Amino acid sequence: MELETLTKPTLLDVTLEHLSRAKLPKILQVQQGIIRATHEFMFKKGLTQLMPLMLSPITDPLNHGVVDASIGYADRRWSLTKSMIFHKQLALLSPVLESLYIVSPNVRLEFADRADTGRHLFEFTQVDFEFKGKDRFYVMEFVEELVNFIFTKLNAEIPEILLDLRGELLPLYEKWPVYRTEKLEAALGPEYERMKSEEATAPFWLLNHKREFYDKEDPSKPGTYLNYDIIWPEGFGEGLSGAEREHEYKQILKRMEETGTDKEAFKFYLEVAKESGLPKTAGGGFGVERMTRFICRLKDVDEATVFSRKPFTKALF
Ligand code: ASN
């Protein structure tokens, strides 16, 4: 009994053990390679890099509940960034910006039920990008090129690390299958996304998720949405989400009502939409740690962190 008490690892031991894992340096080199290749690709494609914002009176309402993360400052509430979706759209009001990207820290204080999905962290990094005047077809092609660019770079720069962590080099994907949520659900039931990801050997697109008000409704098919997710294969699940955006005032109001969004919180955003009009944009964002997880074939995305960010972690730092 006494021995057990003596040898039981303390929270400090567990915290330090997480950052002392033998594979961590290699995992981090993969992650660094993703960012390095992303910057190079974005530069070549002419996207302007914005620095991330961590506080704003408005942030992504998300399509699922999380614990509130806001602070009082200068007589207002400021939310920690869940995603920079609105700032991407608003920045493109600038006549001199055509496209942009941000390596953006996102804070989403997930409830404990998401602790062991293998895919959730309460704080993570997203590479978020947006284009003025482009549609979903343009963005999907852009993303396919980006992923193949990153994978080609990693194969060339750190082949031995990839061989060690994933057992082989990264494949390049020519044809990306495209599925629709409503069709998969009809064929496979509610667990369609997980099932399809588990049986897939290559990433695929999944269109038409019911989500936040800012994802554009298909005008030719009301009740369906012009959004697109990348689903990583081998059961790794969602890796990117994006959409054409709602930009017309009346349609935004309608979608806010349907999704139960608090209009008062978006008062000034709505004012911009009404008075000067929001630009027509499309974009998306991929989770950096999730891409790292897929490439390194990690059981849990938290293996890509130095300081655990698993929902409800007991980590001390
Ligand atoms: N980045 C996503 C998008 O561009 C939004 C999100 O992260 N919720 O659609």
Coordinates of C-alpha atoms and ligand atoms in Angstrom, one line a residue:
M1 CA 0.0 0.0 0.0
E2 CA 2.7 2.4 1.0
L3 CA 4.8 1.5 -2.0
E4 CA 1.9 2.1 -4.3
T5 CA 1.4 5.6 -2.8
L6 CA 5.1 6.2 -3.3
T7 CA 5.3 5.1 -6.9
K8 CA 2.0 6.6 -8.1
P9 CA 2.9 9.3 -10.6
T10 CA 1.9 12.8 -9.6
L11 CA 0.2 15.3 -11.9
L12 CA 3.5 17.0 -12.2
D13 CA 5.1 13.6 -13.3
V14 CA 2.4 13.1 -15.9
T15 CA 2.7 16.7 -17.2
L16 CA 6.5 16.4 -17.6
E17 CA 6.2 12.9 -19.1
H18 CA 3.9 14.3 -21.8
L19 CA 6.7 16.7 -23.0
S20 CA 9.5 14.1 -22.6
R21 CA 8.0 11.5 -25.0
A22 CA 10.7 10.1 -27.2
K23 CA 8.7 10.6 -30.4
L24 CA 7.7 14.2 -29.7
P25 CA 10.6 15.9 -31.4
K26 CA 9.8 14.0 -34.6
I27 CA 6.1 14.8 -34.4
L28 CA 7.0 18.5 -33.9
Q29 CA 9.3 18.4 -37.0
V30 CA 6.4 17.1 -39.0
Q31 CA 4.2 19.9 -37.7
Q32 CA 6.9 22.5 -38.4
G33 CA 7.2 21.1 -41.9
I34 CA 3.4 21.6 -42.4
I35 CA 3.6 25.2 -41.4
R36 CA 6.8 25.9 -43.4
A37 CA 5.3 24.4 -46.6
T38 CA 2.0 26.2 -46.0
H39 CA 3.7 29.6 -45.8
E40 CA 5.6 28.9 -49.0
F41 CA 2.5 27.8 -50.8
M42 CA 0.4 30.8 -49.6
F43 CA 3.3 33.1 -50.7
K44 CA 3.5 31.6 -54.1
K45 CA -0.3 31.9 -54.5
G46 CA -0.3 35.5 -53.5
L47 CA -2.3 35.3 -50.2
T48 CA -1.6 38.0 -47.7
Q49 CA -0.8 36.8 -44.2
L50 CA -2.7 38.4 -41.3
M51 CA -1.5 38.1 -37.7
P52 CA -4.0 36.3 -35.5
L53 CA -6.4 38.1 -33.2
M54 CA -7.2 36.5 -29.8
L55 CA -10.0 38.8 -28.6
S56 CA -13.0 40.3 -30.2
P57 CA -16.6 41.2 -29.3
I58 CA -17.7 38.6 -31.9
T59 CA -16.3 35.2 -32.7
D60 CA -17.5 32.0 -34.4
P61 CA -20.7 30.9 -32.7
L62 CA -19.8 27.3 -33.7
N63 CA -22.4 24.7 -34.4
H64 CA -21.9 23.0 -31.0
G65 CA -21.9 24.3 -27.4
V66 CA -18.6 25.0 -25.6
V67 CA -17.9 26.6 -22.3
D68 CA -17.9 30.4 -22.5
A69 CA -14.5 32.0 -22.9
S70 CA -14.8 35.7 -22.6
I71 CA -13.4 38.5 -20.5
G72 CA -14.4 42.0 -19.5
Y73 CA -12.2 44.8 -20.8
A74 CA -12.9 48.5 -21.5
D75 CA -16.6 48.2 -20.7
R76 CA -17.3 45.3 -23.1
R77 CA -17.1 41.5 -23.3
W78 CA -14.4 40.2 -25.5
S79 CA -14.5 36.5 -26.6
L80 CA -11.4 34.5 -27.1
T81 CA -11.2 33.5 -30.8
K82 CA -13.0 30.3 -31.7
S83 CA -12.2 30.9 -35.3
M84 CA -11.5 34.1 -37.3
I85 CA -14.3 33.5 -39.7
F86 CA -15.8 37.0 -39.4
H87 CA -12.5 38.8 -39.4
K88 CA -11.6 37.0 -42.6
Q89 CA -14.8 38.3 -44.2
L90 CA -14.5 41.8 -42.8
A91 CA -10.8 42.1 -43.7
L92 CA -11.8 41.5 -47.3
L93 CA -13.9 44.6 -47.2
S94 CA -10.6 46.3 -47.9
P95 CA -10.4 47.0 -51.6
V96 CA -6.7 46.2 -51.6
L97 CA -7.0 42.7 -50.2
E98 CA -8.0 39.8 -52.5
S99 CA -7.1 36.8 -50.4
L100 CA -5.6 36.2 -47.0
Y101 CA -4.6 33.5 -44.5
I102 CA -3.8 33.3 -40.8
V103 CA -2.1 30.8 -38.6
S104 CA -4.7 31.2 -36.0
P105 CA -4.9 30.0 -32.4
N106 CA -8.5 28.9 -31.6
V107 CA -9.8 28.4 -28.1
R108 CA -12.8 26.1 -27.9
L109 CA -13.5 25.0 -24.3
E110 CA -15.0 21.7 -25.2
F111 CA -17.1 19.8 -22.6
A112 CA -15.7 16.6 -21.1
D113 CA -17.6 14.4 -23.6
R114 CA -15.1 15.3 -26.2
A115 CA -12.0 14.4 -24.2
D116 CA -11.5 11.0 -25.8
T117 CA -12.7 11.5 -29.4
G118 CA -9.0 11.5 -30.4
R119 CA -9.8 14.7 -32.4
H120 CA -10.5 17.5 -30.0
L121 CA -8.2 19.9 -28.1
F122 CA -9.6 22.9 -26.1
E123 CA -6.9 25.0 -27.8
F124 CA -5.5 24.4 -31.2
T125 CA -4.1 26.0 -34.3
Q126 CA -6.0 26.5 -37.5
V127 CA -4.6 27.6 -40.9
D128 CA -7.6 29.8 -42.0
F129 CA -7.8 31.3 -45.5
E130 CA -10.4 33.2 -47.5
F131 CA -10.7 34.5 -51.1
K132 CA -12.8 37.4 -52.5
G133 CA -14.9 36.6 -55.4
K134 CA -14.1 32.8 -55.6
D135 CA -16.4 29.9 -55.3
R136 CA -16.3 26.4 -53.8
F137 CA -14.8 24.8 -56.9
Y138 CA -11.9 27.2 -56.8
V139 CA -11.3 26.7 -53.0
M140 CA -11.5 22.9 -53.2
E141 CA -8.9 22.8 -56.0
F142 CA -6.7 25.2 -54.1
V143 CA -6.9 22.9 -51.0
E144 CA -6.1 19.8 -53.0
E145 CA -3.0 21.5 -54.4
L146 CA -2.0 22.8 -51.0
V147 CA -2.2 19.3 -49.4
N148 CA -0.2 17.7 -52.2
F149 CA 2.3 20.6 -51.9
I150 CA 2.8 20.0 -48.2
F151 CA 3.1 16.3 -48.6
T152 CA 5.6 16.5 -51.4
K153 CA 7.7 18.9 -49.3
L154 CA 7.6 16.6 -46.3
N155 CA 8.6 13.6 -48.3
A156 CA 11.6 15.5 -49.7
E157 CA 12.6 17.2 -46.4
I158 CA 12.1 14.7 -43.7
P159 CA 11.7 11.2 -45.3
E160 CA 13.3 9.3 -42.4
I161 CA 11.0 10.9 -39.9
L162 CA 7.9 9.9 -42.0
L163 CA 9.2 6.4 -42.3
D164 CA 9.7 6.1 -38.6
L165 CA 6.3 7.6 -37.6
R166 CA 3.9 6.5 -40.3
G167 CA 5.8 3.5 -41.8
E168 CA 5.9 4.9 -45.3
L169 CA 6.2 8.2 -47.2
L170 CA 3.1 10.3 -47.9
P171 CA 1.0 9.5 -50.9
L172 CA -0.1 12.2 -53.3
Y173 CA -3.8 12.3 -54.2
E174 CA -5.0 12.8 -57.7
K175 CA -8.7 12.2 -57.5
W176 CA -10.5 13.3 -54.4
P177 CA -13.8 11.6 -54.1
V178 CA -16.8 13.9 -53.3
Y179 CA -19.7 12.7 -51.2
R180 CA -22.8 14.5 -49.8
T181 CA -23.9 14.1 -46.2
E182 CA -27.5 13.5 -47.0
K183 CA -26.7 10.6 -49.3
L184 CA -24.2 9.0 -47.0
E185 CA -26.6 9.3 -44.1
A186 CA -29.4 7.7 -46.1
A187 CA -27.1 4.8 -47.0
L188 CA -25.1 4.3 -43.7
G189 CA -27.1 5.9 -40.9
P190 CA -26.0 8.6 -38.4
E191 CA -22.5 7.3 -38.0
Y192 CA -21.8 7.8 -41.7
E193 CA -18.8 10.2 -41.3
R194 CA -16.9 7.9 -39.0
M195 CA -17.7 4.8 -41.0
K196 CA -16.7 6.4 -44.3
S197 CA -13.5 7.7 -42.8
E198 CA -12.6 4.3 -41.4
E199 CA -13.0 2.5 -44.7
A200 CA -11.3 5.2 -46.8
T201 CA -7.7 5.0 -47.9
A202 CA -7.5 8.5 -49.3
P203 CA -8.9 11.8 -48.1
F204 CA -12.3 12.8 -49.5
W205 CA -14.7 15.8 -49.6
L206 CA -18.0 15.8 -47.7
L207 CA -20.4 18.4 -48.9
N208 CA -23.5 19.9 -47.3
H209 CA -23.2 20.0 -43.5
K210 CA -25.9 21.8 -41.5
R211 CA -23.8 24.4 -39.8
E212 CA -23.4 28.0 -38.7
F213 CA -25.3 30.9 -40.4
Y214 CA -22.3 32.1 -42.3
D215 CA -22.1 29.0 -44.6
K216 CA -24.1 29.8 -47.7
E217 CA -27.4 28.1 -48.4
D218 CA -27.6 26.8 -51.9
P219 CA -30.1 29.2 -53.6
S220 CA -31.0 26.5 -56.1
K221 CA -31.7 23.9 -53.3
P222 CA -32.9 25.6 -50.1
G223 CA -32.1 23.7 -47.0
T224 CA -28.7 22.5 -48.4
Y225 CA -25.4 24.4 -47.9
L226 CA -22.4 25.2 -50.1
N227 CA -19.9 24.0 -47.6
Y228 CA -17.2 21.3 -47.9
D229 CA -15.1 19.3 -45.4
I230 CA -12.0 17.2 -45.9
I231 CA -12.3 13.9 -44.1
W232 CA -9.0 12.2 -43.5
P233 CA -9.0 8.5 -44.2
E234 CA -8.1 5.5 -41.9
G235 CA -10.6 6.8 -39.3
F236 CA -8.8 10.1 -38.6
G237 CA -12.0 12.1 -39.5
E238 CA -12.6 15.8 -40.2
G239 CA -9.5 17.8 -41.1
L240 CA -10.8 20.9 -42.8
S241 CA -14.0 22.8 -43.1
G242 CA -14.9 25.6 -45.4
A243 CA -17.7 27.2 -47.5
E244 CA -19.0 29.9 -49.7
R245 CA -20.3 32.5 -47.3
E246 CA -23.6 34.2 -46.8
H247 CA -23.0 37.9 -47.6
E248 CA -26.5 39.4 -48.2
Y249 CA -28.1 41.1 -45.2
K250 CA -31.6 39.5 -45.5
Q251 CA -30.3 36.0 -46.1
I252 CA -27.9 36.4 -43.1
L253 CA -30.9 37.5 -40.9
K254 CA -32.9 34.5 -42.1
R255 CA -30.0 32.1 -41.4
M256 CA -29.4 33.6 -38.0
E257 CA -33.1 33.0 -37.1
E258 CA -32.9 29.4 -38.3
T259 CA -29.7 28.7 -36.4
G260 CA -30.9 30.5 -33.2
T261 CA -28.0 33.0 -33.3
D262 CA -28.1 36.0 -31.0
K263 CA -28.6 39.0 -33.4
E264 CA -27.9 41.5 -30.7
A265 CA -24.3 40.1 -30.4
F266 CA -23.8 40.6 -34.1
K267 CA -25.4 44.1 -34.3
F268 CA -22.4 45.8 -35.9
Y269 CA -21.6 42.9 -38.2
L270 CA -25.2 43.1 -39.4
E271 CA -24.9 46.9 -39.8
V272 CA -21.9 46.4 -42.1
A273 CA -23.9 43.8 -44.1
K274 CA -26.8 46.1 -44.4
E275 CA -25.1 49.4 -45.0
S276 CA -21.9 48.7 -47.1
G277 CA -22.5 45.0 -47.9
L278 CA -20.2 42.2 -47.1
P279 CA -17.9 40.9 -49.8
K280 CA -18.7 37.7 -51.6
T281 CA -16.1 35.3 -50.3
A282 CA -15.2 31.6 -49.9
G283 CA -12.6 29.9 -47.9
G284 CA -11.8 27.3 -45.3
G285 CA -9.4 26.2 -42.6
F286 CA -7.5 23.1 -41.6
G287 CA -6.5 22.0 -38.1
V288 CA -2.7 21.9 -37.9
E289 CA -2.6 19.3 -35.1
R290 CA -5.2 17.1 -36.9
M291 CA -3.1 17.1 -40.1
T292 CA 0.0 16.2 -37.9
R293 CA -2.0 13.4 -36.3
F294 CA -3.1 12.0 -39.7
I295 CA 0.5 12.2 -41.1
C296 CA 2.1 10.7 -38.1
R297 CA -0.8 8.2 -37.6
L298 CA -1.2 9.2 -33.9
K299 CA -3.9 7.7 -31.8
D300 CA -4.9 11.0 -30.3
V301 CA -4.4 14.5 -31.5
D302 CA -3.1 15.4 -28.1
E303 CA 0.1 13.5 -28.9
A304 CA 0.9 16.5 -31.2
T305 CA 1.0 18.9 -28.2
V306 CA 3.9 19.7 -25.9
F307 CA 1.5 20.7 -23.1
S308 CA -1.6 18.6 -23.1
R309 CA -4.7 20.4 -24.4
K310 CA -7.1 17.5 -24.2
P311 CA -10.5 18.7 -23.0
F312 CA -10.5 18.7 -19.2
T313 CA -6.9 17.7 -19.0
K314 CA -5.3 17.7 -15.5
A315 CA -2.1 19.1 -17.0
L316 CA -0.5 21.6 -14.8
F317 CA 0.9 24.0 -17.5
Ligands
ASN1 N1 -12.3 28.0 -40.6 C1 -13.7 27.5 -40.9 C2 -14.1 28.1 -42.2 O1 -13.4 28.8 -42.8 C3 -14.6 27.9 -39.8 C4 -14.4 27.2 -38.5 O2 -13.3 27.0 -38.1 N2 -15.4 26.9 -37.7 O3 -15.2 27.7 -42.6

